[in-house]
């Protein structure tokens, strides 16, 4: 069955928390803070694909969620970024927001738009060290990712149209052709 409309719910990934760690080695008893930064959350991207013809892939699954960024670790190791989600739609798809405003018009192949941006990762405790506060015992929490309710509509343009009264022979003509 041909589907030219779909409603989807997308959520970007949350950023990872900053690391809370202190450098402790054998000959460095008070090495100071060394917590790494958290990773960015994954984005949700809408991309036009010229091989697709309709929006039937969004009938079974309507909720999409990107991956969360990993937290920072000790030894100034940053967390990994969250996995992004790429939604492939046919060329000519329009994305509308909850109030009916046009968000994007993917009218050419390989057009891309970010529907929900991932949250930034939190900073580790190494960033909060000052001459007065040399051992900060706190780190930032990662920011939440974006969320969007989107309606997808496929623009259609017919090559030919046939109109007429009922029982005028439209189906018979198509069968003969």
PDB file of C-alpha atoms in Angstrom:
ATOM      1  CA  UNK A   1       0.000   0.000   0.000  1.00  0.00           C
ATOM      2  CA  UNK A   2       1.250   3.507  -0.826  1.00  0.00           C
ATOM      3  CA  UNK A   3       1.727   5.869   2.138  1.00  0.00           C
ATOM      4  CA  UNK A   4       2.285   9.592   1.618  1.00  0.00           C
ATOM      5  CA  UNK A   5       1.921  10.762   5.250  1.00  0.00           C
ATOM      6  CA  UNK A   6       3.496   9.686   8.526  1.00  0.00           C
ATOM      7  CA  UNK A   7       3.752  11.077  12.050  1.00  0.00           C
ATOM      8  CA  UNK A   8       6.968  10.371  13.973  1.00  0.00           C
ATOM      9  CA  UNK A   9       8.311  11.158  17.432  1.00  0.00           C
ATOM     10  CA  UNK A  10      12.098  11.769  17.621  1.00  0.00           C
ATOM     11  CA  UNK A  11      14.370  12.241  20.635  1.00  0.00           C
ATOM     12  CA  UNK A  12      18.060  13.126  20.526  1.00  0.00           C
ATOM     13  CA  UNK A  13      20.514  11.610  22.989  1.00  0.00           C
ATOM     14  CA  UNK A  14      21.446  13.151  26.326  1.00  0.00           C
ATOM     15  CA  UNK A  15      25.029  14.308  26.823  1.00  0.00           C
ATOM     16  CA  UNK A  16      27.297  12.259  29.074  1.00  0.00           C
ATOM     17  CA  UNK A  17      28.161  13.440  32.570  1.00  0.00           C
ATOM     18  CA  UNK A  18      31.597  14.863  33.337  1.00  0.00           C
ATOM     19  CA  UNK A  19      34.044  12.640  35.161  1.00  0.00           C
ATOM     20  CA  UNK A  20      34.855  13.036  38.852  1.00  0.00           C
ATOM     21  CA  UNK A  21      38.318  11.619  39.359  1.00  0.00           C
ATOM     22  CA  UNK A  22      41.651  12.446  41.003  1.00  0.00           C
ATOM     23  CA  UNK A  23      45.134  11.537  39.845  1.00  0.00           C
ATOM     24  CA  UNK A  24      46.683   9.028  42.237  1.00  0.00           C
ATOM     25  CA  UNK A  25      50.025   7.474  41.411  1.00  0.00           C
ATOM     26  CA  UNK A  26      52.796   5.998  43.499  1.00  0.00           C
ATOM     27  CA  UNK A  27      55.090   9.032  43.539  1.00  0.00           C
ATOM     28  CA  UNK A  28      52.348  11.673  43.048  1.00  0.00           C
ATOM     29  CA  UNK A  29      50.244  11.491  46.222  1.00  0.00           C
ATOM     30  CA  UNK A  30      48.147  14.625  45.525  1.00  0.00           C
ATOM     31  CA  UNK A  31      48.101  14.875  41.743  1.00  0.00           C
ATOM     32  CA  UNK A  32      44.914  16.911  41.498  1.00  0.00           C
ATOM     33  CA  UNK A  33      41.698  16.471  39.531  1.00  0.00           C
ATOM     34  CA  UNK A  34      41.740  14.627  36.203  1.00  0.00           C
ATOM     35  CA  UNK A  35      38.090  13.889  35.302  1.00  0.00           C
ATOM     36  CA  UNK A  36      37.349  13.863  31.573  1.00  0.00           C
ATOM     37  CA  UNK A  37      34.438  15.469  29.749  1.00  0.00           C
ATOM     38  CA  UNK A  38      31.267  13.583  28.847  1.00  0.00           C
ATOM     39  CA  UNK A  39      30.449  12.743  25.226  1.00  0.00           C
ATOM     40  CA  UNK A  40      27.828  14.515  23.100  1.00  0.00           C
ATOM     41  CA  UNK A  41      24.413  12.940  22.623  1.00  0.00           C
ATOM     42  CA  UNK A  42      23.496  11.582  19.211  1.00  0.00           C
ATOM     43  CA  UNK A  43      21.513  13.640  16.653  1.00  0.00           C
ATOM     44  CA  UNK A  44      18.393  12.595  14.749  1.00  0.00           C
ATOM     45  CA  UNK A  45      18.847  13.453  11.054  1.00  0.00           C
ATOM     46  CA  UNK A  46      16.323  13.332   8.199  1.00  0.00           C
ATOM     47  CA  UNK A  47      17.970  12.529   4.834  1.00  0.00           C
ATOM     48  CA  UNK A  48      16.484  12.369   1.326  1.00  0.00           C
ATOM     49  CA  UNK A  49      17.089   9.167  -0.624  1.00  0.00           C
ATOM     50  CA  UNK A  50      16.200   8.958  -4.328  1.00  0.00           C
ATOM     51  CA  UNK A  51      15.769   5.153  -4.178  1.00  0.00           C
ATOM     52  CA  UNK A  52      12.723   5.374  -1.879  1.00  0.00           C
ATOM     53  CA  UNK A  53       9.228   5.970  -3.252  1.00  0.00           C
ATOM     54  CA  UNK A  54       6.899   6.279  -0.222  1.00  0.00           C
ATOM     55  CA  UNK A  55       6.789   6.600   3.577  1.00  0.00           C
ATOM     56  CA  UNK A  56       5.687   3.029   4.284  1.00  0.00           C
ATOM     57  CA  UNK A  57       8.775   2.366   6.437  1.00  0.00           C
ATOM     58  CA  UNK A  58       7.318   4.680   9.111  1.00  0.00           C
ATOM     59  CA  UNK A  59       4.064   2.715   9.542  1.00  0.00           C
ATOM     60  CA  UNK A  60       5.449   0.070  11.888  1.00  0.00           C
ATOM     61  CA  UNK A  61       7.909   2.178  13.879  1.00  0.00           C
ATOM     62  CA  UNK A  62       7.114   5.799  14.741  1.00  0.00           C
ATOM     63  CA  UNK A  63       9.440   6.523  17.704  1.00  0.00           C
ATOM     64  CA  UNK A  64      13.147   7.072  17.159  1.00  0.00           C
ATOM     65  CA  UNK A  65      15.744   7.727  19.857  1.00  0.00           C
ATOM     66  CA  UNK A  66      19.439   8.531  19.408  1.00  0.00           C
ATOM     67  CA  UNK A  67      22.148   7.201  21.719  1.00  0.00           C
ATOM     68  CA  UNK A  68      23.317   8.855  24.918  1.00  0.00           C
ATOM     69  CA  UNK A  69      26.871  10.167  25.313  1.00  0.00           C
ATOM     70  CA  UNK A  70      29.117   8.206  27.655  1.00  0.00           C
ATOM     71  CA  UNK A  71      30.395   9.756  30.889  1.00  0.00           C
ATOM     72  CA  UNK A  72      33.949  11.041  31.265  1.00  0.00           C
ATOM     73  CA  UNK A  73      36.519   8.870  33.028  1.00  0.00           C
ATOM     74  CA  UNK A  74      39.687   9.314  35.001  1.00  0.00           C
ATOM     75  CA  UNK A  75      43.076  10.193  33.478  1.00  0.00           C
ATOM     76  CA  UNK A  76      41.347  12.974  31.465  1.00  0.00           C
ATOM     77  CA  UNK A  77      39.591  10.472  29.178  1.00  0.00           C
ATOM     78  CA  UNK A  78      36.569  11.907  27.420  1.00  0.00           C
ATOM     79  CA  UNK A  79      33.398   9.866  26.976  1.00  0.00           C
ATOM     80  CA  UNK A  80      32.362   8.593  23.554  1.00  0.00           C
ATOM     81  CA  UNK A  81      29.677  10.442  21.601  1.00  0.00           C
ATOM     82  CA  UNK A  82      26.241   8.846  21.367  1.00  0.00           C
ATOM     83  CA  UNK A  83      25.151   7.055  18.209  1.00  0.00           C
ATOM     84  CA  UNK A  84      23.094   9.191  15.845  1.00  0.00           C
ATOM     85  CA  UNK A  85      19.961   8.096  13.997  1.00  0.00           C
ATOM     86  CA  UNK A  86      19.526   8.773  10.283  1.00  0.00           C
ATOM     87  CA  UNK A  87      16.000   8.504   8.901  1.00  0.00           C
ATOM     88  CA  UNK A  88      15.879   7.960   5.124  1.00  0.00           C
ATOM     89  CA  UNK A  89      12.881   9.475   3.307  1.00  0.00           C
ATOM     90  CA  UNK A  90      12.033   9.855  -0.399  1.00  0.00           C
ATOM     91  CA  UNK A  91      12.941  12.999  -2.310  1.00  0.00           C
ATOM     92  CA  UNK A  92      10.087  15.507  -2.118  1.00  0.00           C
ATOM     93  CA  UNK A  93       9.274  14.930   1.561  1.00  0.00           C
ATOM     94  CA  UNK A  94       8.242  17.872   3.716  1.00  0.00           C
ATOM     95  CA  UNK A  95       8.582  17.908   7.516  1.00  0.00           C
ATOM     96  CA  UNK A  96       6.015  19.867   9.551  1.00  0.00           C
ATOM     97  CA  UNK A  97       6.105  20.757  13.244  1.00  0.00           C
ATOM     98  CA  UNK A  98       3.300  20.289  15.796  1.00  0.00           C
ATOM     99  CA  UNK A  99       1.632  23.627  14.922  1.00  0.00           C
ATOM    100  CA  UNK A 100       1.774  22.903  11.190  1.00  0.00           C
ATOM    101  CA  UNK A 101       4.827  25.069  10.427  1.00  0.00           C
ATOM    102  CA  UNK A 102       7.218  23.883   7.733  1.00  0.00           C
ATOM    103  CA  UNK A 103      10.505  22.667   9.227  1.00  0.00           C
ATOM    104  CA  UNK A 104      12.201  21.324   6.102  1.00  0.00           C
ATOM    105  CA  UNK A 105      11.566  20.587   2.443  1.00  0.00           C
ATOM    106  CA  UNK A 106      13.822  17.795   1.189  1.00  0.00           C
ATOM    107  CA  UNK A 107      13.358  18.470  -2.522  1.00  0.00           C
ATOM    108  CA  UNK A 108      16.713  17.274  -3.866  1.00  0.00           C
ATOM    109  CA  UNK A 109      18.720  14.054  -3.443  1.00  0.00           C
ATOM    110  CA  UNK A 110      21.095  13.895  -0.468  1.00  0.00           C
ATOM    111  CA  UNK A 111      19.391  16.836   1.292  1.00  0.00           C
ATOM    112  CA  UNK A 112      19.747  16.581   5.084  1.00  0.00           C
ATOM    113  CA  UNK A 113      18.222  18.318   8.101  1.00  0.00           C
ATOM    114  CA  UNK A 114      18.804  17.792  11.816  1.00  0.00           C
ATOM    115  CA  UNK A 115      15.413  17.258  13.475  1.00  0.00           C
ATOM    116  CA  UNK A 116      16.720  16.959  17.054  1.00  0.00           C
ATOM    117  CA  UNK A 117      20.203  17.946  18.206  1.00  0.00           C
ATOM    118  CA  UNK A 118      21.992  15.903  20.869  1.00  0.00           C
ATOM    119  CA  UNK A 119      22.847  17.415  24.245  1.00  0.00           C
ATOM    120  CA  UNK A 120      26.318  18.641  25.107  1.00  0.00           C
ATOM    121  CA  UNK A 121      28.462  16.582  27.443  1.00  0.00           C
ATOM    122  CA  UNK A 122      29.261  17.836  30.934  1.00  0.00           C
ATOM    123  CA  UNK A 123      32.710  19.078  31.880  1.00  0.00           C
ATOM    124  CA  UNK A 124      34.891  17.009  34.188  1.00  0.00           C
ATOM    125  CA  UNK A 125      36.226  18.227  37.523  1.00  0.00           C
ATOM    126  CA  UNK A 126      39.602  19.193  35.958  1.00  0.00           C
ATOM    127  CA  UNK A 127      37.927  22.313  34.498  1.00  0.00           C
ATOM    128  CA  UNK A 128      36.865  23.619  37.916  1.00  0.00           C
ATOM    129  CA  UNK A 129      40.278  23.598  39.583  1.00  0.00           C
ATOM    130  CA  UNK A 130      41.492  27.046  40.704  1.00  0.00           C
ATOM    131  CA  UNK A 131      44.340  28.199  42.928  1.00  0.00           C
ATOM    132  CA  UNK A 132      41.851  28.546  45.775  1.00  0.00           C
ATOM    133  CA  UNK A 133      39.825  25.354  45.119  1.00  0.00           C
ATOM    134  CA  UNK A 134      42.468  22.822  44.093  1.00  0.00           C
ATOM    135  CA  UNK A 135      40.406  19.671  44.527  1.00  0.00           C
ATOM    136  CA  UNK A 136      36.868  20.252  43.210  1.00  0.00           C
ATOM    137  CA  UNK A 137      34.588  17.367  44.140  1.00  0.00           C
ATOM    138  CA  UNK A 138      31.953  18.048  41.502  1.00  0.00           C
ATOM    139  CA  UNK A 139      31.491  17.840  37.740  1.00  0.00           C
ATOM    140  CA  UNK A 140      28.803  18.996  35.306  1.00  0.00           C
ATOM    141  CA  UNK A 141      25.839  16.894  34.311  1.00  0.00           C
ATOM    142  CA  UNK A 142      25.227  16.346  30.589  1.00  0.00           C
ATOM    143  CA  UNK A 143      22.516  18.426  28.903  1.00  0.00           C
ATOM    144  CA  UNK A 144      19.315  16.768  27.671  1.00  0.00           C
ATOM    145  CA  UNK A 145      18.836  16.222  23.964  1.00  0.00           C
ATOM    146  CA  UNK A 146      16.160  17.800  21.782  1.00  0.00           C
ATOM    147  CA  UNK A 147      12.729  16.350  21.142  1.00  0.00           C
ATOM    148  CA  UNK A 148      10.335  16.841  18.225  1.00  0.00           C
ATOM    149  CA  UNK A 149       6.972  15.601  16.999  1.00  0.00           C
ATOM    150  CA  UNK A 150       7.123  15.716  13.218  1.00  0.00           C
ATOM    151  CA  UNK A 151       4.599  15.028  10.483  1.00  0.00           C
ATOM    152  CA  UNK A 152       6.086  13.878   7.189  1.00  0.00           C
ATOM    153  CA  UNK A 153       4.220  14.559   3.938  1.00  0.00           C
ATOM    154  CA  UNK A 154       5.308  13.386   0.519  1.00  0.00           C
ATOM    155  CA  UNK A 155       4.717  15.837  -2.333  1.00  0.00           C
ATOM    156  CA  UNK A 156       3.252  14.031  -5.303  1.00  0.00           C
ATOM    157  CA  UNK A 157       3.085  15.178  -8.901  1.00  0.00           C
ATOM    158  CA  UNK A 158       1.160  13.041 -11.347  1.00  0.00           C
ATOM    159  CA  UNK A 159       2.381  12.636 -14.930  1.00  0.00           C
ATOM    160  CA  UNK A 160      -1.142  12.084 -16.222  1.00  0.00           C
ATOM    161  CA  UNK A 161      -4.626  12.266 -14.752  1.00  0.00           C
ATOM    162  CA  UNK A 162      -7.934  10.776 -15.816  1.00  0.00           C
ATOM    163  CA  UNK A 163     -11.216  12.279 -14.700  1.00  0.00           C
ATOM    164  CA  UNK A 164     -14.767  11.478 -15.643  1.00  0.00           C
ATOM    165  CA  UNK A 165     -18.204  10.457 -14.518  1.00  0.00           C
ATOM    166  CA  UNK A 166     -18.812   7.037 -13.011  1.00  0.00           C
ATOM    167  CA  UNK A 167     -19.368   4.304 -15.631  1.00  0.00           C
ATOM    168  CA  UNK A 168     -17.725   6.474 -18.307  1.00  0.00           C
ATOM    169  CA  UNK A 169     -15.195   3.748 -19.196  1.00  0.00           C
ATOM    170  CA  UNK A 170     -12.028   4.913 -17.403  1.00  0.00           C
ATOM    171  CA  UNK A 171     -11.142   1.457 -16.105  1.00  0.00           C
ATOM    172  CA  UNK A 172     -11.980  -0.159 -19.431  1.00  0.00           C
ATOM    173  CA  UNK A 173      -9.675   2.262 -21.227  1.00  0.00           C
ATOM    174  CA  UNK A 174      -6.828   1.533 -18.808  1.00  0.00           C
ATOM    175  CA  UNK A 175      -7.344  -2.213 -19.231  1.00  0.00           C
ATOM    176  CA  UNK A 176      -7.128  -1.871 -23.029  1.00  0.00           C
ATOM    177  CA  UNK A 177      -3.999   0.291 -22.872  1.00  0.00           C
TER     178      UNK A 177
END
